[in-house]
């Protein structure tokens, strides 16, 4: 199975900050990477698919980049509603695997 | 509007069985792959199983031989039959719609607790 390692596991930030979360795969995943946001007690929501494509309705302050084994999610101007936990997921092969999550907190 | 509604979660004893269902609406169910993803209390997300629109199925190693994913395209229902349940299967189970590998719509989840 492909292991996904996210960093940091948590980040303290303030509204207006620029936040970057990284995700490293144990093998080349050919840009088949998604990012999800999850708030407490809620289901995850898809933010970005195929590394950099924004899901419909997701604000443009979210962006994704990367290739090969190294990927990143950037929130360019943190808003109050962005405090949540973020997960990366590879889907190049089964089993699909998630990173362990990054909590963005005040 | 895409809607996914899970049901069937319960408290079950170790070694027991349970069947989860997910009723889908708002899209052409038969055209999409569907997945189950779980989240143990206080933990991260874990992909469990996917069934593609051609009925091909995939499982994470820890549930192979114990869980069976299936779909009924006539009723727009996704199912997960879970046998030989273990304490480590305790989690909220989410049903999700597949979008070329990512999961673009999720249900609210159903809680499975395996405990004596």
PDB file of C-alpha atoms in Angstrom:
ATOM      1  CA  UNK A   1       0.000   0.000   0.000  1.00  0.00           C
ATOM      2  CA  UNK A   2       1.105   3.558  -0.683  1.00  0.00           C
ATOM      3  CA  UNK A   3       1.711   5.454   2.541  1.00  0.00           C
ATOM      4  CA  UNK A   4       0.745   9.120   2.716  1.00  0.00           C
ATOM      5  CA  UNK A   5       2.550  11.338   5.195  1.00  0.00           C
ATOM      6  CA  UNK A   6       1.133  14.765   5.951  1.00  0.00           C
ATOM      7  CA  UNK A   7       2.912  17.571   7.720  1.00  0.00           C
ATOM      8  CA  UNK A   8       2.507  19.282   9.992  1.00  0.00           C
ATOM      9  CA  UNK A   9       0.024  17.305  12.090  1.00  0.00           C
ATOM     10  CA  UNK A  10      -1.298  20.603  13.390  1.00  0.00           C
ATOM     11  CA  UNK A  11      -0.732  24.265  12.682  1.00  0.00           C
ATOM     12  CA  UNK A  12      -1.687  27.328  14.668  1.00  0.00           C
ATOM     13  CA  UNK A  13      -2.745  30.218  12.504  1.00  0.00           C
ATOM     14  CA  UNK A  14      -4.785  33.405  12.436  1.00  0.00           C
ATOM     15  CA  UNK A  15      -7.324  34.733   9.993  1.00  0.00           C
ATOM     16  CA  UNK A  16      -5.557  36.293   7.042  1.00  0.00           C
ATOM     17  CA  UNK A  17      -2.562  33.965   7.279  1.00  0.00           C
ATOM     18  CA  UNK A  18      -1.235  31.890   4.409  1.00  0.00           C
ATOM     19  CA  UNK A  19      -1.139  28.215   5.357  1.00  0.00           C
ATOM     20  CA  UNK A  20       0.565  25.380   3.481  1.00  0.00           C
ATOM     21  CA  UNK A  21       0.105  21.696   4.249  1.00  0.00           C
ATOM     22  CA  UNK A  22       2.286  19.090   2.603  1.00  0.00           C
ATOM     23  CA  UNK A  23       1.662  15.470   1.727  1.00  0.00           C
ATOM     24  CA  UNK A  24       4.355  13.000   0.722  1.00  0.00           C
ATOM     25  CA  UNK A  25       3.588   9.663  -0.913  1.00  0.00           C
ATOM     26  CA  UNK A  26       5.786   6.601  -0.524  1.00  0.00           C
ATOM     27  CA  UNK A  27       5.596   6.060  -4.318  1.00  0.00           C
ATOM     28  CA  UNK A  28       4.915   8.211  -7.358  1.00  0.00           C
ATOM     29  CA  UNK A  29       1.145   8.768  -7.454  1.00  0.00           C
ATOM     30  CA  UNK A  30       1.035  10.516 -10.839  1.00  0.00           C
ATOM     31  CA  UNK A  31      -0.854  13.552  -9.509  1.00  0.00           C
ATOM     32  CA  UNK A  32      -3.848  11.414  -8.512  1.00  0.00           C
ATOM     33  CA  UNK A  33      -4.251  13.205  -5.217  1.00  0.00           C
ATOM     34  CA  UNK A  34      -7.261  14.783  -3.523  1.00  0.00           C
ATOM     35  CA  UNK A  35      -7.622  17.097  -0.544  1.00  0.00           C
ATOM     36  CA  UNK A  36     -10.560  17.054   1.871  1.00  0.00           C
ATOM     37  CA  UNK A  37     -11.703  19.358   4.645  1.00  0.00           C
ATOM     38  CA  UNK A  38     -13.487  18.012   7.698  1.00  0.00           C
ATOM     39  CA  UNK A  39     -15.100  19.955  10.510  1.00  0.00           C
ATOM     40  CA  UNK A  40     -15.955  18.350  13.871  1.00  0.00           C
ATOM     41  CA  UNK A  41     -18.972  16.071  13.717  1.00  0.00           C
ATOM     42  CA  UNK A  42     -19.341  16.525   9.973  1.00  0.00           C
ATOM     43  CA  UNK A  43     -18.588  14.510   6.885  1.00  0.00           C
ATOM     44  CA  UNK A  44     -15.470  15.366   4.885  1.00  0.00           C
ATOM     45  CA  UNK A  45     -15.825  17.620   1.861  1.00  0.00           C
ATOM     46  CA  UNK A  46     -13.791  17.396  -1.318  1.00  0.00           C
ATOM     47  CA  UNK A  47     -11.725  20.531  -1.939  1.00  0.00           C
ATOM     48  CA  UNK A  48      -9.304  19.577  -4.685  1.00  0.00           C
ATOM     49  CA  UNK A  49      -8.906  16.587  -7.006  1.00  0.00           C
ATOM     50  CA  UNK A  50      -6.113  15.526  -9.342  1.00  0.00           C
ATOM     51  CA  UNK A  51      -3.631  17.675  -7.394  1.00  0.00           C
ATOM     52  CA  UNK A  52      -4.836  21.102  -8.471  1.00  0.00           C
ATOM     53  CA  UNK A  53      -8.422  21.055  -9.731  1.00  0.00           C
ATOM     54  CA  UNK A  54     -10.806  22.944  -7.495  1.00  0.00           C
ATOM     55  CA  UNK A  55     -14.084  21.176  -6.729  1.00  0.00           C
ATOM     56  CA  UNK A  56     -17.144  23.192  -7.712  1.00  0.00           C
ATOM     57  CA  UNK A  57     -18.079  25.741  -5.068  1.00  0.00           C
ATOM     58  CA  UNK A  58     -14.713  25.734  -3.301  1.00  0.00           C
ATOM     59  CA  UNK A  59     -13.269  29.235  -2.786  1.00  0.00           C
ATOM     60  CA  UNK A  60     -10.287  30.216  -4.902  1.00  0.00           C
ATOM     61  CA  UNK A  61      -8.142  30.876  -1.810  1.00  0.00           C
ATOM     62  CA  UNK A  62      -7.592  27.097  -1.809  1.00  0.00           C
ATOM     63  CA  UNK A  63      -5.015  25.773  -4.226  1.00  0.00           C
ATOM     64  CA  UNK A  64      -3.098  22.566  -4.762  1.00  0.00           C
ATOM     65  CA  UNK A  65       0.228  21.754  -6.337  1.00  0.00           C
ATOM     66  CA  UNK A  66       2.777  19.028  -6.693  1.00  0.00           C
ATOM     67  CA  UNK A  67       3.893  16.041  -8.695  1.00  0.00           C
ATOM     68  CA  UNK A  68       5.510  12.667  -8.253  1.00  0.00           C
ATOM     69  CA  UNK A  69       5.595  12.033  -4.525  1.00  0.00           C
ATOM     70  CA  UNK A  70       5.314  15.577  -3.110  1.00  0.00           C
ATOM     71  CA  UNK A  71       2.131  17.635  -2.916  1.00  0.00           C
ATOM     72  CA  UNK A  72       0.819  20.693  -1.119  1.00  0.00           C
ATOM     73  CA  UNK A  73      -2.406  22.396  -0.204  1.00  0.00           C
ATOM     74  CA  UNK A  74      -2.252  26.157   0.266  1.00  0.00           C
ATOM     75  CA  UNK A  75      -4.869  28.401   1.816  1.00  0.00           C
ATOM     76  CA  UNK A  76      -3.847  31.846   0.674  1.00  0.00           C
ATOM     77  CA  UNK A  77      -5.867  33.981   3.113  1.00  0.00           C
ATOM     78  CA  UNK A  78      -7.250  31.995   6.011  1.00  0.00           C
ATOM     79  CA  UNK A  79     -10.868  32.672   6.883  1.00  0.00           C
ATOM     80  CA  UNK A  80     -12.643  31.735  10.124  1.00  0.00           C
ATOM     81  CA  UNK A  81     -14.556  28.954   8.368  1.00  0.00           C
ATOM     82  CA  UNK A  82     -11.277  27.328   7.289  1.00  0.00           C
ATOM     83  CA  UNK A  83     -10.351  26.158  10.786  1.00  0.00           C
ATOM     84  CA  UNK A  84     -10.755  22.418  10.314  1.00  0.00           C
ATOM     85  CA  UNK A  85      -8.821  19.223   9.696  1.00  0.00           C
ATOM     86  CA  UNK A  86      -7.452  18.540   6.218  1.00  0.00           C
ATOM     87  CA  UNK A  87      -6.657  15.175   4.664  1.00  0.00           C
ATOM     88  CA  UNK A  88      -4.856  14.185   1.508  1.00  0.00           C
ATOM     89  CA  UNK A  89      -5.742  10.970  -0.323  1.00  0.00           C
ATOM     90  CA  UNK A  90      -4.070   9.096  -3.154  1.00  0.00           C
ATOM     91  CA  UNK A  91      -6.172   7.226  -5.668  1.00  0.00           C
ATOM     92  CA  UNK A  92      -3.612   5.978  -8.152  1.00  0.00           C
ATOM     93  CA  UNK A  93      -3.944   2.460  -6.777  1.00  0.00           C
ATOM     94  CA  UNK A  94      -5.878   0.315  -4.321  1.00  0.00           C
ATOM     95  CA  UNK A  95      -6.014   0.439  -1.414  1.00  0.00           C
ATOM     96  CA  UNK A  96      -6.697   4.139  -1.591  1.00  0.00           C
ATOM     97  CA  UNK A  97      -4.937   5.744   1.339  1.00  0.00           C
ATOM     98  CA  UNK A  98      -5.339   8.949   3.336  1.00  0.00           C
ATOM     99  CA  UNK A  99      -2.801  11.032   5.140  1.00  0.00           C
ATOM    100  CA  UNK A 100      -3.162  11.203   8.913  1.00  0.00           C
ATOM    101  CA  UNK A 101      -4.665  14.693   8.811  1.00  0.00           C
ATOM    102  CA  UNK A 102      -3.584  18.247   9.596  1.00  0.00           C
ATOM    103  CA  UNK A 103      -5.563  20.277  12.074  1.00  0.00           C
ATOM    104  CA  UNK A 104      -5.617  24.007  11.364  1.00  0.00           C
ATOM    105  CA  UNK A 105      -6.402  25.778  14.601  1.00  0.00           C
ATOM    106  CA  UNK A 106      -6.271  29.181  16.195  1.00  0.00           C
TER     107      UNK A 106
ATOM    108  CA  UNK B   1     -28.824  17.832  -5.351  1.00  0.00           C
ATOM    109  CA  UNK B   2     -26.793  14.754  -4.504  1.00  0.00           C
ATOM    110  CA  UNK B   3     -27.970  13.069  -1.322  1.00  0.00           C
ATOM    111  CA  UNK B   4     -26.520  10.034   0.411  1.00  0.00           C
ATOM    112  CA  UNK B   5     -28.247   8.624   3.470  1.00  0.00           C
ATOM    113  CA  UNK B   6     -26.584   5.873   5.467  1.00  0.00           C
ATOM    114  CA  UNK B   7     -28.393   3.542   7.844  1.00  0.00           C
ATOM    115  CA  UNK B   8     -27.836   0.326   9.717  1.00  0.00           C
ATOM    116  CA  UNK B   9     -25.247   1.336  12.265  1.00  0.00           C
ATOM    117  CA  UNK B  10     -25.641  -0.279  15.681  1.00  0.00           C
ATOM    118  CA  UNK B  11     -23.955  -1.782  18.727  1.00  0.00           C
ATOM    119  CA  UNK B  12     -22.865  -5.331  17.926  1.00  0.00           C
ATOM    120  CA  UNK B  13     -20.844  -7.925  19.795  1.00  0.00           C
ATOM    121  CA  UNK B  14     -17.415  -9.048  18.594  1.00  0.00           C
ATOM    122  CA  UNK B  15     -17.818 -11.755  15.985  1.00  0.00           C
ATOM    123  CA  UNK B  16     -21.240 -10.462  15.005  1.00  0.00           C
ATOM    124  CA  UNK B  17     -22.590  -9.206  11.697  1.00  0.00           C
ATOM    125  CA  UNK B  18     -24.149  -6.000  10.472  1.00  0.00           C
ATOM    126  CA  UNK B  19     -25.342  -4.643   7.143  1.00  0.00           C
ATOM    127  CA  UNK B  20     -25.039  -0.973   6.295  1.00  0.00           C
ATOM    128  CA  UNK B  21     -27.079   0.686   3.576  1.00  0.00           C
ATOM    129  CA  UNK B  22     -26.732   3.955   1.713  1.00  0.00           C
ATOM    130  CA  UNK B  23     -29.683   5.364  -0.210  1.00  0.00           C
ATOM    131  CA  UNK B  24     -28.611   7.635  -3.045  1.00  0.00           C
ATOM    132  CA  UNK B  25     -30.593  10.308  -4.852  1.00  0.00           C
ATOM    133  CA  UNK B  26     -30.073  13.342  -7.047  1.00  0.00           C
ATOM    134  CA  UNK B  27     -27.773  11.676  -9.589  1.00  0.00           C
ATOM    135  CA  UNK B  28     -27.539   8.687 -11.921  1.00  0.00           C
ATOM    136  CA  UNK B  29     -26.456   6.096  -9.378  1.00  0.00           C
ATOM    137  CA  UNK B  30     -25.601   3.383 -11.885  1.00  0.00           C
ATOM    138  CA  UNK B  31     -23.040   5.628 -13.606  1.00  0.00           C
ATOM    139  CA  UNK B  32     -20.866   6.175 -10.557  1.00  0.00           C
ATOM    140  CA  UNK B  33     -18.497   4.181  -8.446  1.00  0.00           C
ATOM    141  CA  UNK B  34     -19.331   4.250  -4.749  1.00  0.00           C
ATOM    142  CA  UNK B  35     -17.182   3.875  -1.666  1.00  0.00           C
ATOM    143  CA  UNK B  36     -17.259   3.311   2.060  1.00  0.00           C
ATOM    144  CA  UNK B  37     -14.837   5.283   4.217  1.00  0.00           C
ATOM    145  CA  UNK B  38     -14.659   4.945   7.995  1.00  0.00           C
ATOM    146  CA  UNK B  39     -13.390   7.010  10.881  1.00  0.00           C
ATOM    147  CA  UNK B  40     -12.669   5.524  14.275  1.00  0.00           C
ATOM    148  CA  UNK B  41     -13.413   7.779  17.265  1.00  0.00           C
ATOM    149  CA  UNK B  42     -10.886  10.589  17.389  1.00  0.00           C
ATOM    150  CA  UNK B  43      -8.937   9.188  14.457  1.00  0.00           C
ATOM    151  CA  UNK B  44      -8.408   9.960  10.781  1.00  0.00           C
ATOM    152  CA  UNK B  45     -10.130   8.733   7.657  1.00  0.00           C
ATOM    153  CA  UNK B  46      -9.666   5.180   6.414  1.00  0.00           C
ATOM    154  CA  UNK B  47     -10.827   4.002   2.987  1.00  0.00           C
ATOM    155  CA  UNK B  48     -12.673   0.684   3.335  1.00  0.00           C
ATOM    156  CA  UNK B  49     -14.085  -0.403  -0.018  1.00  0.00           C
ATOM    157  CA  UNK B  50     -15.130   0.733  -3.484  1.00  0.00           C
ATOM    158  CA  UNK B  51     -17.493  -0.721  -6.044  1.00  0.00           C
ATOM    159  CA  UNK B  52     -17.189   0.675  -9.552  1.00  0.00           C
ATOM    160  CA  UNK B  53     -20.024   1.183 -12.011  1.00  0.00           C
ATOM    161  CA  UNK B  54     -18.945  -2.056 -13.718  1.00  0.00           C
ATOM    162  CA  UNK B  55     -19.377  -3.859 -10.349  1.00  0.00           C
ATOM    163  CA  UNK B  56     -15.648  -4.411  -9.785  1.00  0.00           C
ATOM    164  CA  UNK B  57     -14.908  -4.371  -6.070  1.00  0.00           C
ATOM    165  CA  UNK B  58     -11.906  -3.405  -3.958  1.00  0.00           C
ATOM    166  CA  UNK B  59     -11.196  -3.676  -0.224  1.00  0.00           C
ATOM    167  CA  UNK B  60      -8.638  -2.576   2.298  1.00  0.00           C
ATOM    168  CA  UNK B  61      -6.623  -5.545   3.553  1.00  0.00           C
ATOM    169  CA  UNK B  62      -8.042  -5.517   7.080  1.00  0.00           C
ATOM    170  CA  UNK B  63     -11.602  -6.225   5.885  1.00  0.00           C
ATOM    171  CA  UNK B  64     -10.946  -8.625   3.015  1.00  0.00           C
ATOM    172  CA  UNK B  65     -12.896 -11.836   3.486  1.00  0.00           C
ATOM    173  CA  UNK B  66     -15.086 -10.246   6.171  1.00  0.00           C
ATOM    174  CA  UNK B  67     -16.824  -7.335   4.408  1.00  0.00           C
ATOM    175  CA  UNK B  68     -18.749  -7.400   1.136  1.00  0.00           C
ATOM    176  CA  UNK B  69     -19.714  -4.297  -0.802  1.00  0.00           C
ATOM    177  CA  UNK B  70     -22.641  -4.455  -3.212  1.00  0.00           C
ATOM    178  CA  UNK B  71     -25.018  -2.224  -5.083  1.00  0.00           C
ATOM    179  CA  UNK B  72     -28.603  -2.362  -6.290  1.00  0.00           C
ATOM    180  CA  UNK B  73     -28.911  -0.009  -9.228  1.00  0.00           C
ATOM    181  CA  UNK B  74     -32.666  -0.587  -9.466  1.00  0.00           C
ATOM    182  CA  UNK B  75     -33.146   0.848  -5.967  1.00  0.00           C
ATOM    183  CA  UNK B  76     -30.142   3.239  -5.892  1.00  0.00           C
ATOM    184  CA  UNK B  77     -28.767   1.545  -2.806  1.00  0.00           C
ATOM    185  CA  UNK B  78     -25.186   0.813  -1.797  1.00  0.00           C
ATOM    186  CA  UNK B  79     -24.608  -1.825   0.872  1.00  0.00           C
ATOM    187  CA  UNK B  80     -21.805  -3.089   3.088  1.00  0.00           C
ATOM    188  CA  UNK B  81     -22.224  -6.515   4.671  1.00  0.00           C
ATOM    189  CA  UNK B  82     -19.871  -6.767   7.632  1.00  0.00           C
ATOM    190  CA  UNK B  83     -19.157 -10.158   9.205  1.00  0.00           C
ATOM    191  CA  UNK B  84     -16.799 -11.336  11.952  1.00  0.00           C
ATOM    192  CA  UNK B  85     -16.736  -7.841  13.392  1.00  0.00           C
ATOM    193  CA  UNK B  86     -13.878  -6.798  15.632  1.00  0.00           C
ATOM    194  CA  UNK B  87     -13.418  -4.018  18.158  1.00  0.00           C
ATOM    195  CA  UNK B  88     -11.147  -2.241  15.690  1.00  0.00           C
ATOM    196  CA  UNK B  89     -14.051  -1.983  13.222  1.00  0.00           C
ATOM    197  CA  UNK B  90     -15.715   0.515  15.572  1.00  0.00           C
ATOM    198  CA  UNK B  91     -16.118   3.709  13.570  1.00  0.00           C
ATOM    199  CA  UNK B  92     -18.430   6.070  11.789  1.00  0.00           C
ATOM    200  CA  UNK B  93     -18.959   4.656   8.321  1.00  0.00           C
ATOM    201  CA  UNK B  94     -19.437   7.145   5.500  1.00  0.00           C
ATOM    202  CA  UNK B  95     -20.884   6.385   2.104  1.00  0.00           C
ATOM    203  CA  UNK B  96     -19.335   8.456  -0.693  1.00  0.00           C
ATOM    204  CA  UNK B  97     -19.742   8.944  -4.427  1.00  0.00           C
ATOM    205  CA  UNK B  98     -16.690   8.239  -6.538  1.00  0.00           C
ATOM    206  CA  UNK B  99     -15.422  10.881  -8.948  1.00  0.00           C
ATOM    207  CA  UNK B 100     -12.638   9.276 -10.987  1.00  0.00           C
ATOM    208  CA  UNK B 101     -11.063   8.125  -7.738  1.00  0.00           C
ATOM    209  CA  UNK B 102     -11.733  10.964  -5.351  1.00  0.00           C
ATOM    210  CA  UNK B 103     -14.925  11.076  -3.285  1.00  0.00           C
ATOM    211  CA  UNK B 104     -16.948  14.136  -4.249  1.00  0.00           C
ATOM    212  CA  UNK B 105     -20.125  13.682  -2.200  1.00  0.00           C
ATOM    213  CA  UNK B 106     -20.497  12.153   1.254  1.00  0.00           C
ATOM    214  CA  UNK B 107     -23.301  11.035   3.523  1.00  0.00           C
ATOM    215  CA  UNK B 108     -23.430  12.061   7.166  1.00  0.00           C
ATOM    216  CA  UNK B 109     -22.275   8.662   8.378  1.00  0.00           C
ATOM    217  CA  UNK B 110     -23.586   5.851  10.550  1.00  0.00           C
ATOM    218  CA  UNK B 111     -21.945   4.660  13.766  1.00  0.00           C
ATOM    219  CA  UNK B 112     -20.886   1.057  14.201  1.00  0.00           C
ATOM    220  CA  UNK B 113     -19.803   0.039  17.692  1.00  0.00           C
ATOM    221  CA  UNK B 114     -18.306  -3.398  18.254  1.00  0.00           C
ATOM    222  CA  UNK B 115     -18.245  -4.199  21.938  1.00  0.00           C
ATOM    223  CA  UNK B 116     -19.354  -6.826  24.395  1.00  0.00           C
TER     224      UNK B 116
END
